[in-house]
Backbone as JSON Lines, residues from 0, in Angstrom:
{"i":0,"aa":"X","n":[14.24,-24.98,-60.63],"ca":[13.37,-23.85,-60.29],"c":[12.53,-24.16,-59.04]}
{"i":1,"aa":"X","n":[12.07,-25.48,-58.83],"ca":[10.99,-25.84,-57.61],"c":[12.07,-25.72,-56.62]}
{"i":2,"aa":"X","n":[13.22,-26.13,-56.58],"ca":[14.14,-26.21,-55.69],"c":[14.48,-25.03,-54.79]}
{"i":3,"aa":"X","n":[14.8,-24.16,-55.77],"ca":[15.06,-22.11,-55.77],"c":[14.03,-21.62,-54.75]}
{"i":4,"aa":"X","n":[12.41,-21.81,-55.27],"ca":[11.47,-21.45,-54.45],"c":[11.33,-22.34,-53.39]}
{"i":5,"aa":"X","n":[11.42,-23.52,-53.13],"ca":[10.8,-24.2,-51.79],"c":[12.19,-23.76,-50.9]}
{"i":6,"aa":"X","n":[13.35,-23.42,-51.3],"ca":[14.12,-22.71,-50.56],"c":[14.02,-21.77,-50.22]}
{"i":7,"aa":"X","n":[13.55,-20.46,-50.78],"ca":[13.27,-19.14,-49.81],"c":[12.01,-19.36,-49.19]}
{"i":8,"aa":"X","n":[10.81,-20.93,-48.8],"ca":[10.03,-21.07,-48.29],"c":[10.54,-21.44,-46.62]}
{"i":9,"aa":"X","n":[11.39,-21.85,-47.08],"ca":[12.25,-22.24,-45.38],"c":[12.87,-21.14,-44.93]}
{"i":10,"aa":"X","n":[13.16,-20.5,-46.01],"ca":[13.8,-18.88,-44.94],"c":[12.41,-18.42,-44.47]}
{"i":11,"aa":"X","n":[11.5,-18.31,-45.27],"ca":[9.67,-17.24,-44.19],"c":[9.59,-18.43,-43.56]}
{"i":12,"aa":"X","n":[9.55,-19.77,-43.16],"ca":[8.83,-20.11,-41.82],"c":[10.44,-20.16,-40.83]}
{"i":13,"aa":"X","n":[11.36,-20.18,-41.02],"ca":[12.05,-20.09,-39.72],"c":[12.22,-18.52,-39.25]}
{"i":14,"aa":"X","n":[11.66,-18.03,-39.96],"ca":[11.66,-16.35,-39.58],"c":[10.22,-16.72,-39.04]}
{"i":15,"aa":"X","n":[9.69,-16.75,-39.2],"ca":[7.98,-17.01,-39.12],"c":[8.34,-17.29,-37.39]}
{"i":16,"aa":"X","n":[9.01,-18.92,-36.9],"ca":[8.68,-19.6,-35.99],"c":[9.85,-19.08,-35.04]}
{"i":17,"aa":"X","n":[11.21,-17.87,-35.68],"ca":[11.67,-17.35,-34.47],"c":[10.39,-15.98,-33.76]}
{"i":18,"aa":"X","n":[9.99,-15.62,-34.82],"ca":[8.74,-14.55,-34.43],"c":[7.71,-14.95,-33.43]}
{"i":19,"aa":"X","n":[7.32,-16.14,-33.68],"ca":[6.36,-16.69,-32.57],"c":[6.87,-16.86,-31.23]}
{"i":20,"aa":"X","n":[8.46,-17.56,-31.53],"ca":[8.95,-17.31,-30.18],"c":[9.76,-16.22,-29.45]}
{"i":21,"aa":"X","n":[9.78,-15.2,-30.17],"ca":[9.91,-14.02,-29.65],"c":[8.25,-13.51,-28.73]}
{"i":22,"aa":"X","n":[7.78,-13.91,-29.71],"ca":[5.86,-13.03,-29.7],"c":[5.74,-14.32,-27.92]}
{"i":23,"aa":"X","n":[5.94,-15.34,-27.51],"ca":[5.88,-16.08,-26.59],"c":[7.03,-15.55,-25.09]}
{"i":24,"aa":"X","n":[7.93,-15.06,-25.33],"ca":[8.82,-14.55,-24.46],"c":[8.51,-13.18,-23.85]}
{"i":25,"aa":"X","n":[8.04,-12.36,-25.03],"ca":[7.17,-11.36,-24.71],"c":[5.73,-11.21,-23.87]}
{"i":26,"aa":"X","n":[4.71,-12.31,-24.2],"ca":[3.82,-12.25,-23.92],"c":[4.56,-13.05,-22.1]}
{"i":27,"aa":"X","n":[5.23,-13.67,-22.11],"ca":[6.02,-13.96,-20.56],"c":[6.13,-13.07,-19.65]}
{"i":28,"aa":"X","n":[7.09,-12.29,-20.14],"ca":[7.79,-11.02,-19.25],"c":[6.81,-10.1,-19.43]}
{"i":29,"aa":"X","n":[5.81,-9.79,-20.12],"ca":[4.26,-9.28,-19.41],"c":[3.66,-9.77,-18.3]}
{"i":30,"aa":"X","n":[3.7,-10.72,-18.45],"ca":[3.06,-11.48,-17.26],"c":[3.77,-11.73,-16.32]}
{"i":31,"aa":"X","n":[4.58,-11.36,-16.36],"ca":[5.59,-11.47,-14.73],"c":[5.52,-10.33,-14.44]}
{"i":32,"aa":"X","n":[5.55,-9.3,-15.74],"ca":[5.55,-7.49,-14.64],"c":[3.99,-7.52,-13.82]}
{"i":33,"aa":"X","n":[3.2,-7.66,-14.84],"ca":[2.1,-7.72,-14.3],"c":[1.56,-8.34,-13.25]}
{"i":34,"aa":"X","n":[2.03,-9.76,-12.42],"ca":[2.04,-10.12,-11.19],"c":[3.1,-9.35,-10.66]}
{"i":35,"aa":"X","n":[4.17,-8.71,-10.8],"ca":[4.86,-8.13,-9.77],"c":[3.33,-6.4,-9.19]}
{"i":36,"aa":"X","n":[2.69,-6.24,-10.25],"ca":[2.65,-4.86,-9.93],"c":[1.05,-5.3,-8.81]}
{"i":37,"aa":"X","n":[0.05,-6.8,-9.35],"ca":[-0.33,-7.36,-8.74],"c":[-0.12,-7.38,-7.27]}
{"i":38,"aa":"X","n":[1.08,-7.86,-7.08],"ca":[1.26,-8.45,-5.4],"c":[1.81,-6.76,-5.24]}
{"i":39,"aa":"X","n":[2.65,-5.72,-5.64],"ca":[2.79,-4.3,-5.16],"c":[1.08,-3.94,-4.54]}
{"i":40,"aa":"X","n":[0.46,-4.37,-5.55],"ca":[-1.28,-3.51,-5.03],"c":[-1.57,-4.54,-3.59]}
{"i":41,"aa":"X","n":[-1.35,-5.53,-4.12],"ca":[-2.2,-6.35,-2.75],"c":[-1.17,-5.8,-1.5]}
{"i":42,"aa":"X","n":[0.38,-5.82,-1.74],"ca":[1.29,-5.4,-0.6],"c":[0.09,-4.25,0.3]}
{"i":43,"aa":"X","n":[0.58,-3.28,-0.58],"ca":[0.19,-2.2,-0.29],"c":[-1.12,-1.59,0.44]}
{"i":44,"aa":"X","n":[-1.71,-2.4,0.01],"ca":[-3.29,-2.37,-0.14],"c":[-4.12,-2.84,1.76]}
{"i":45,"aa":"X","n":[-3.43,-4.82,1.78],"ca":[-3.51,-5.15,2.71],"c":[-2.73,-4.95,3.79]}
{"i":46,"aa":"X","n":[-1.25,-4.34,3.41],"ca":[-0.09,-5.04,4.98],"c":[0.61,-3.34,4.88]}
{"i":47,"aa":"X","n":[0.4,-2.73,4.23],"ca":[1.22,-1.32,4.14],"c":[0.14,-0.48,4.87]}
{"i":48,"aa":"X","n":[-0.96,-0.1,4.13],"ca":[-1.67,0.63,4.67],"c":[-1.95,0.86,5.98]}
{"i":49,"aa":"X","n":[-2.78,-0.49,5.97],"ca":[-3.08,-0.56,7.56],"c":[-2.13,-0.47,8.58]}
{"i":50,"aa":"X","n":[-0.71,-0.94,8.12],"ca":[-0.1,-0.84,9.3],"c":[0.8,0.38,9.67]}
{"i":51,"aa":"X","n":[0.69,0.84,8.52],"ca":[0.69,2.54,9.12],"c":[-0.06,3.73,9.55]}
{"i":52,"aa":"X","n":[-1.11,3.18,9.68],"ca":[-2.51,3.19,10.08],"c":[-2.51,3.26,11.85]}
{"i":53,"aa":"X","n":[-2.18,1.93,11.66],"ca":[-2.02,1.24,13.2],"c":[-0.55,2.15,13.93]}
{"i":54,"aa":"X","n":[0.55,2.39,13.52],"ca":[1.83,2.83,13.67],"c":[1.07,3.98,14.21]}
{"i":55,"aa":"X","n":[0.6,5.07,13.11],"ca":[0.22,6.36,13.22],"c":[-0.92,6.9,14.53]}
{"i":56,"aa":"X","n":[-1.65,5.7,14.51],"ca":[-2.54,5.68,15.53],"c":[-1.98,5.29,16.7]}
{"i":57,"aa":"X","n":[-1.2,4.61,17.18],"ca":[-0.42,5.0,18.38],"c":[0.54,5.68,19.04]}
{"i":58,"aa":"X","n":[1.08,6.36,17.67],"ca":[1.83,8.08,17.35],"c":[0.76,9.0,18.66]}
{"i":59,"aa":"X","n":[-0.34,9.08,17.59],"ca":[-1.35,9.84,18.03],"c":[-1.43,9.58,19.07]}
{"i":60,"aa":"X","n":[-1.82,8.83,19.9],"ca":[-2.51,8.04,21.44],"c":[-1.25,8.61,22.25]}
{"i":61,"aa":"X","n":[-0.13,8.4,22.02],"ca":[1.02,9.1,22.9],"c":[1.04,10.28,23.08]}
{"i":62,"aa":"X","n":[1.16,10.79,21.41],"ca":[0.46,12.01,22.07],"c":[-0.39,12.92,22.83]}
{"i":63,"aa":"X","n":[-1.3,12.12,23.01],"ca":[-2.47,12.4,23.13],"c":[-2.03,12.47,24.92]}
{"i":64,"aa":"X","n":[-1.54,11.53,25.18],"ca":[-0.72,11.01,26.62],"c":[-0.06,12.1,27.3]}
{"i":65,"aa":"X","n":[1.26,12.32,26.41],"ca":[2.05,13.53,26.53],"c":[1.4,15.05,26.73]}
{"i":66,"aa":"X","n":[1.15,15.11,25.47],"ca":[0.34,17.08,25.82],"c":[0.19,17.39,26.97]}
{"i":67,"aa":"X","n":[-0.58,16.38,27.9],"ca":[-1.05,17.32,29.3],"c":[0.33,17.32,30.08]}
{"i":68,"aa":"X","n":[0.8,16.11,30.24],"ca":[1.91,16.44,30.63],"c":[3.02,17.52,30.71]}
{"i":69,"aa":"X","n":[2.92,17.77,29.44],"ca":[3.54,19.05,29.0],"c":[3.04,20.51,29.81]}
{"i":70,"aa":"X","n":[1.87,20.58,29.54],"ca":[1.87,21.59,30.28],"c":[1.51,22.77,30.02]}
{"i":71,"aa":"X","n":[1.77,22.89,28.47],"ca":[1.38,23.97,27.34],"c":[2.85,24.94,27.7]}
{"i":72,"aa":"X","n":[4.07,24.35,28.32],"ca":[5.51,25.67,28.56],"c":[5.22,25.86,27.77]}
{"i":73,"aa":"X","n":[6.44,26.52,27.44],"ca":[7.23,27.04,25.79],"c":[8.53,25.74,25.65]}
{"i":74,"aa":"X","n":[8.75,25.43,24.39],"ca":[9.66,24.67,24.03],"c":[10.72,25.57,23.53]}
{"i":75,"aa":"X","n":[12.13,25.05,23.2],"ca":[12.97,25.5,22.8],"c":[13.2,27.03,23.76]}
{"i":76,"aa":"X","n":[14.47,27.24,23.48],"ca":[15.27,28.16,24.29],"c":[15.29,29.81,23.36]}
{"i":77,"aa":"X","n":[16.14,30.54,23.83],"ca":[16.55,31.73,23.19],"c":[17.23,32.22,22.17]}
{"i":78,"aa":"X","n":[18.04,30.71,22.01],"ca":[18.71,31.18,20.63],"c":[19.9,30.28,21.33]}
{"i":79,"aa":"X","n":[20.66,30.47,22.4],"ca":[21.31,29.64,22.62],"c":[23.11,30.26,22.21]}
{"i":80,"aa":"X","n":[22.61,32.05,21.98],"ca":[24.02,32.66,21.67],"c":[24.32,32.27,19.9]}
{"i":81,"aa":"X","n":[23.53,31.66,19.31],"ca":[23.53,30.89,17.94],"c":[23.12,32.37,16.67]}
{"i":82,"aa":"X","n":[23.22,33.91,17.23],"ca":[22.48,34.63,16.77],"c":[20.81,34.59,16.52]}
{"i":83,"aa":"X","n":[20.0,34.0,16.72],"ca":[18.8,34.07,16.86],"c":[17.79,33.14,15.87]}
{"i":84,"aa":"X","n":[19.67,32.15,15.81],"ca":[18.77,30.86,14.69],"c":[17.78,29.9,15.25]}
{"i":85,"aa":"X","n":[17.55,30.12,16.5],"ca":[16.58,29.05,17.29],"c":[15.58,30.1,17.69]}
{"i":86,"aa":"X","n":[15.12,30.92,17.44],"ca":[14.39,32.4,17.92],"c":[12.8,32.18,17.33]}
{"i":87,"aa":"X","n":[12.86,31.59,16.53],"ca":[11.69,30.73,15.16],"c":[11.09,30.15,16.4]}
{"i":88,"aa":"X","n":[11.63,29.04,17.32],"ca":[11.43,27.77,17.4],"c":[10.84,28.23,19.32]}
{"i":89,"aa":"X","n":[11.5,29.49,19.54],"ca":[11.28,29.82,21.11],"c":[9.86,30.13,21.38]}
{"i":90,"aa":"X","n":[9.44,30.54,20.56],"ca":[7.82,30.72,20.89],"c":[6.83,29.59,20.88]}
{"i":91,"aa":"X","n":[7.2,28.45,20.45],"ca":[6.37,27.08,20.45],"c":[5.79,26.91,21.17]}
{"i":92,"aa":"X","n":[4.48,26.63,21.53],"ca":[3.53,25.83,22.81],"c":[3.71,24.86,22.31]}
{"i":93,"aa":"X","n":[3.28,24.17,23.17],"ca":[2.72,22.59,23.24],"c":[1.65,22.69,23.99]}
{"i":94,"aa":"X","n":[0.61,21.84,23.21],"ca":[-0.88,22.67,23.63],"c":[-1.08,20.96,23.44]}
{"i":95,"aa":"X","n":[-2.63,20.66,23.83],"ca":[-3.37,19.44,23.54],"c":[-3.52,19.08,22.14]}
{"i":96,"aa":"X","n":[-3.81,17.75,21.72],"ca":[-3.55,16.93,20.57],"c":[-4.45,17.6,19.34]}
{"i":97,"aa":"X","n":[-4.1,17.86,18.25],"ca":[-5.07,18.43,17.52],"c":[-6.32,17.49,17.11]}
{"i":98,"aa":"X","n":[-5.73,16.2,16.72],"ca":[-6.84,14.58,16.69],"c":[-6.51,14.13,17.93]}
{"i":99,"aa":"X","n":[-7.97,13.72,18.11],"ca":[-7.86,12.56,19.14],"c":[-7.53,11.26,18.51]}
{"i":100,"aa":"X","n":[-7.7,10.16,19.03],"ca":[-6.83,8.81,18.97],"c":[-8.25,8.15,18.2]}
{"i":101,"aa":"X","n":[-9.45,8.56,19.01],"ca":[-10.77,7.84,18.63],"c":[-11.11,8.56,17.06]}
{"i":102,"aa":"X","n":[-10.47,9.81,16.96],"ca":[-11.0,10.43,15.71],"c":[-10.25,9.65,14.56]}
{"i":103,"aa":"X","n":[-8.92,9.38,15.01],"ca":[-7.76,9.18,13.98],"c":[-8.14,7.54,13.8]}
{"i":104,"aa":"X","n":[-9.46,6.84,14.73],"ca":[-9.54,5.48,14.43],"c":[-10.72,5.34,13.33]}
{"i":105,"aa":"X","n":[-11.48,6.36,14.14],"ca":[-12.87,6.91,12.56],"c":[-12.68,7.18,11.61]}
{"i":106,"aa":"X","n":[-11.14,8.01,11.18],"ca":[-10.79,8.0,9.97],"c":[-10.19,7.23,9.21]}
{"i":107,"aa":"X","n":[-9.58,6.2,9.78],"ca":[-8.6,4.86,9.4],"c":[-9.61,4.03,8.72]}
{"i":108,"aa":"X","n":[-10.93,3.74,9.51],"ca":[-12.0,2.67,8.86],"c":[-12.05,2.95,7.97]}
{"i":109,"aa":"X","n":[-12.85,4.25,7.14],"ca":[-13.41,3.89,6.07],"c":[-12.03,4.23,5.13]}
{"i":110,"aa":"X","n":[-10.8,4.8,5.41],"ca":[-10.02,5.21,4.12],"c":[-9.41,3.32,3.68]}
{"i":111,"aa":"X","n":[-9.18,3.0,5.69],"ca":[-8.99,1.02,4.69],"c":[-9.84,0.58,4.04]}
{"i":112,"aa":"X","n":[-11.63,0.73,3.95],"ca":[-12.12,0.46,3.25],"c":[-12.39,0.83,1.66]}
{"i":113,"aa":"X","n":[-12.15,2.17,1.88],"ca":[-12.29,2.35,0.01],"c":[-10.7,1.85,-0.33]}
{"i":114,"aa":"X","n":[-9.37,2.04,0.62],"ca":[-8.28,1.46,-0.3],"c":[-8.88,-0.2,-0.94]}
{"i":115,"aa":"X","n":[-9.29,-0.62,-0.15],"ca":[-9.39,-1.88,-0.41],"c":[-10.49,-1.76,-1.55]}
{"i":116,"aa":"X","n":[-11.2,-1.5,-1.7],"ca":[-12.3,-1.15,-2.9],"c":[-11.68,-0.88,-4.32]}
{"i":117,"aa":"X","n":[-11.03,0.48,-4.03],"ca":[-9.74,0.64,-5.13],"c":[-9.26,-0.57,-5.72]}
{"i":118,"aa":"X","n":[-8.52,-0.98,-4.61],"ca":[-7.38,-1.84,-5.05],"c":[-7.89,-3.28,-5.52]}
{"i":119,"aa":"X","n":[-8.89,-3.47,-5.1],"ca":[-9.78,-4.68,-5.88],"c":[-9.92,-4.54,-7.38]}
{"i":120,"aa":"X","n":[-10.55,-3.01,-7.35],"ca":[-11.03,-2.83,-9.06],"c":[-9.23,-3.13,-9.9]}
{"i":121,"aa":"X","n":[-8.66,-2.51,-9.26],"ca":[-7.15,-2.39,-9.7],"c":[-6.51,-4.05,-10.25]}
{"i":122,"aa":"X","n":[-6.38,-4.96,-8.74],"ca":[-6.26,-6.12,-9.27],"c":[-7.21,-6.64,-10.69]}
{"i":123,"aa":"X","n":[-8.9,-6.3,-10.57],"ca":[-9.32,-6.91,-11.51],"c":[-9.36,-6.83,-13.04]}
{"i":124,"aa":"X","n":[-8.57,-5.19,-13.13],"ca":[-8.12,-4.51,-13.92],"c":[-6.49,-5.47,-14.8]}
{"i":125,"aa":"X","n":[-5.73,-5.34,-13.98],"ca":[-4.55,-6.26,-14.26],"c":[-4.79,-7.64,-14.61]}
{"i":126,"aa":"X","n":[-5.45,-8.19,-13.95],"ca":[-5.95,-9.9,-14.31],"c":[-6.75,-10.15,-15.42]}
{"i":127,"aa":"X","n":[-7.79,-9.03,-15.15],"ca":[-8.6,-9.52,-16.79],"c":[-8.89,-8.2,-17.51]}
{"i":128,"aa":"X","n":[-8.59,-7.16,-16.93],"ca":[-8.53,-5.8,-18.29],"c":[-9.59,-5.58,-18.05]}
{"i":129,"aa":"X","n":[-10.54,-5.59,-17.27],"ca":[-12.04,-5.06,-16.95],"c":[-12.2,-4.96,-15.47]}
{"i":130,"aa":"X","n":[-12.7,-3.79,-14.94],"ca":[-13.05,-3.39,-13.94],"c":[-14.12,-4.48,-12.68]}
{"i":131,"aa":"X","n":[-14.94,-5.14,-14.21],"ca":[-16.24,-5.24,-13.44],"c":[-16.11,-6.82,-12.46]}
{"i":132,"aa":"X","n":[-14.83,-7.59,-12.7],"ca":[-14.78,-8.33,-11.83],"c":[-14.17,-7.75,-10.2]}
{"i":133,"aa":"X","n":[-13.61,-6.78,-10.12],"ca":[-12.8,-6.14,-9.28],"c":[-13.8,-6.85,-7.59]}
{"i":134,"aa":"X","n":[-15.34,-6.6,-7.77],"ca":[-15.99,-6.59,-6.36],"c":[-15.8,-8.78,-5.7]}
{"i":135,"aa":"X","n":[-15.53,-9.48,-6.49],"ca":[-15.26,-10.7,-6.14],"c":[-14.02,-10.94,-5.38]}
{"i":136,"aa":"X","n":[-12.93,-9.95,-5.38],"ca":[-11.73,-9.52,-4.37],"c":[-11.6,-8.65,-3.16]}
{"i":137,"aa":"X","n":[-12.69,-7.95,-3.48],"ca":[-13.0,-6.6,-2.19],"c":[-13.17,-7.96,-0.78]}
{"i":138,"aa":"X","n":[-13.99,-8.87,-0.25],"ca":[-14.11,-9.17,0.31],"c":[-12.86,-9.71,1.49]}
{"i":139,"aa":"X","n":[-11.97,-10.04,0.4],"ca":[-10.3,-10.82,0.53],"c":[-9.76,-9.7,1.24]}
{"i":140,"aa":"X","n":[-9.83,-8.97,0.3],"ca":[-8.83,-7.62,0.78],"c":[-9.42,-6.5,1.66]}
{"i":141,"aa":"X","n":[-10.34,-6.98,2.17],"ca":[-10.76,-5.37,3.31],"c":[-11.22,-6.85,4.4]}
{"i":142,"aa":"X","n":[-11.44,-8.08,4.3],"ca":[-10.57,-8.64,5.56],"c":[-9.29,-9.08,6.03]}
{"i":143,"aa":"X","n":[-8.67,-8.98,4.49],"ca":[-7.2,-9.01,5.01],"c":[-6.77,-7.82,5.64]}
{"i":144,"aa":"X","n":[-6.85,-6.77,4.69],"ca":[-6.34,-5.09,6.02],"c":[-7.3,-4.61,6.73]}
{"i":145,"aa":"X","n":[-7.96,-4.97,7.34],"ca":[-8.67,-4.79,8.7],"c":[-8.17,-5.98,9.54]}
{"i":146,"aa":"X","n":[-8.0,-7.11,9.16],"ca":[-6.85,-8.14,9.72],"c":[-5.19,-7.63,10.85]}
{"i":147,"aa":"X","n":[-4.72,-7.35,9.86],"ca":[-4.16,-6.54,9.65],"c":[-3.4,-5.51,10.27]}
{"i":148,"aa":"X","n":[-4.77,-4.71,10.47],"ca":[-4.87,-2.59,11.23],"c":[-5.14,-3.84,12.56]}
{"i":149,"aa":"X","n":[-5.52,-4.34,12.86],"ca":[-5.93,-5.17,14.17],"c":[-5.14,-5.63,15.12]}
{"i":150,"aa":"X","n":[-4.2,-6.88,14.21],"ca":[-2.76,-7.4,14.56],"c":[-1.6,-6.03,14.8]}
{"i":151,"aa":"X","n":[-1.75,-5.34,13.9],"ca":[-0.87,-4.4,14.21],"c":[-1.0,-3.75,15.53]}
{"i":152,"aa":"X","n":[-1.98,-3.16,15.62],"ca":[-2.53,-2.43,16.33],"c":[-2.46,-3.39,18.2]}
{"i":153,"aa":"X","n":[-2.56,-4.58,18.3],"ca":[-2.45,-4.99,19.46],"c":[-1.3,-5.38,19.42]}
{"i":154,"aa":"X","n":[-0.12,-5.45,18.53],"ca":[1.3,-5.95,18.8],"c":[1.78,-4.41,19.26]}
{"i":155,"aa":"X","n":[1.89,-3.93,18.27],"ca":[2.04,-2.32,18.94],"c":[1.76,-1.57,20.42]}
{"i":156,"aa":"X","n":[0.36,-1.95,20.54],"ca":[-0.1,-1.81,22.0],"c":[0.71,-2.35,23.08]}
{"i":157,"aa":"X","n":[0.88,-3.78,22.79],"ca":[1.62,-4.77,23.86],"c":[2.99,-4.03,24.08]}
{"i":158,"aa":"X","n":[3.87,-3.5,22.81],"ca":[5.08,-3.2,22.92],"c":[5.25,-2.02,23.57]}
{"i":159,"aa":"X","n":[4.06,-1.2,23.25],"ca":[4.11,0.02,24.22],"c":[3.59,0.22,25.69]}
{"i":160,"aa":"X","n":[3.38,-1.35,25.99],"ca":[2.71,-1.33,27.27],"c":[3.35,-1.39,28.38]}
{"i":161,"aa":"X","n":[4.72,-2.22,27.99],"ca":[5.86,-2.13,28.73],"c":[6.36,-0.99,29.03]}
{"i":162,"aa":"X","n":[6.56,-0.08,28.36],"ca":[7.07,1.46,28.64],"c":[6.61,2.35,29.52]}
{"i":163,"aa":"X","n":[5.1,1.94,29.97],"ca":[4.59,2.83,30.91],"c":[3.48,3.15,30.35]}
């Protein structure tokens, strides 16, 4: 009879100790999504933003270049014999920039700064499940993407400097 029972005692702990190591593999592959979604925020946060930031802001500045050039014609033609599928497109001006380059740089500051604000609380959210460490990362991350909008922004320049 002691035999009977200390035998179905070894069936509950090896069920017991595959459970723990299930409950250990699990608690793993949490923690790997969770640094993947980690370094997505910091990606994003420090080297995405800004540098479309920087991209967009020398979009703008060309433009800004171009317009007068232009002239304010009319773009596009008559249709082109196409029945009057380009007829939309014949009345177009090209007029001066709707942002300037200096406006589109006033607005870049502070939106990198609250991303980075965000994305602090966010990391501190993922790491320890509470918000309130989030401001011990803001510092990292709004000098890394202002870093960043900077580098971008004078590699960009240089490349477009050659062009004219």
């Amino acid at each position: 009879q002691a035999s009977a029972t200390g035998g179905q005692l070894t069936d509950v702990l090896e069920r017991t100790a595959d459970d723990v190591r299930n409950t250990n593999i699990v608690k793993k592959d949490i923690a790997a999504t969770l640094i993947l979604y980690e370094i997505f925020v910091l990606f994003a946060s420090v080297v995405g933003t800004p540098f479309l930031f920087a991209v967009a802001y020398k979009l703008v500045e060309v433009f800004e270049k171009i317009a007068p050039k232009a002239g304010g014609g009319l773009v596009g033609g008559t249709g082109g014999g196409l029945g009057g599928v380009f007829s939309a497109f014949a009345s177009i001006k090209v007029s001066g920039a709707v942002i300037s380059s200096s406006d589109f740089f006033w607005f870049t500051m502070p939106t990198i700064f609250i991303t980075a604000l965000i994305s602090s609380f966010i990391i501190s959210v993922i790491r320890t499940g509470t918000k309130s460490q989030g401001m011990k990362y803001f510092p990292f991350l709004l000098a890394g993407a202002y870093l960043v909008y900077w580098l971008a922004l004078t590699v960009i320049s240089s490349l477009f400097s050659s062009f004219g």
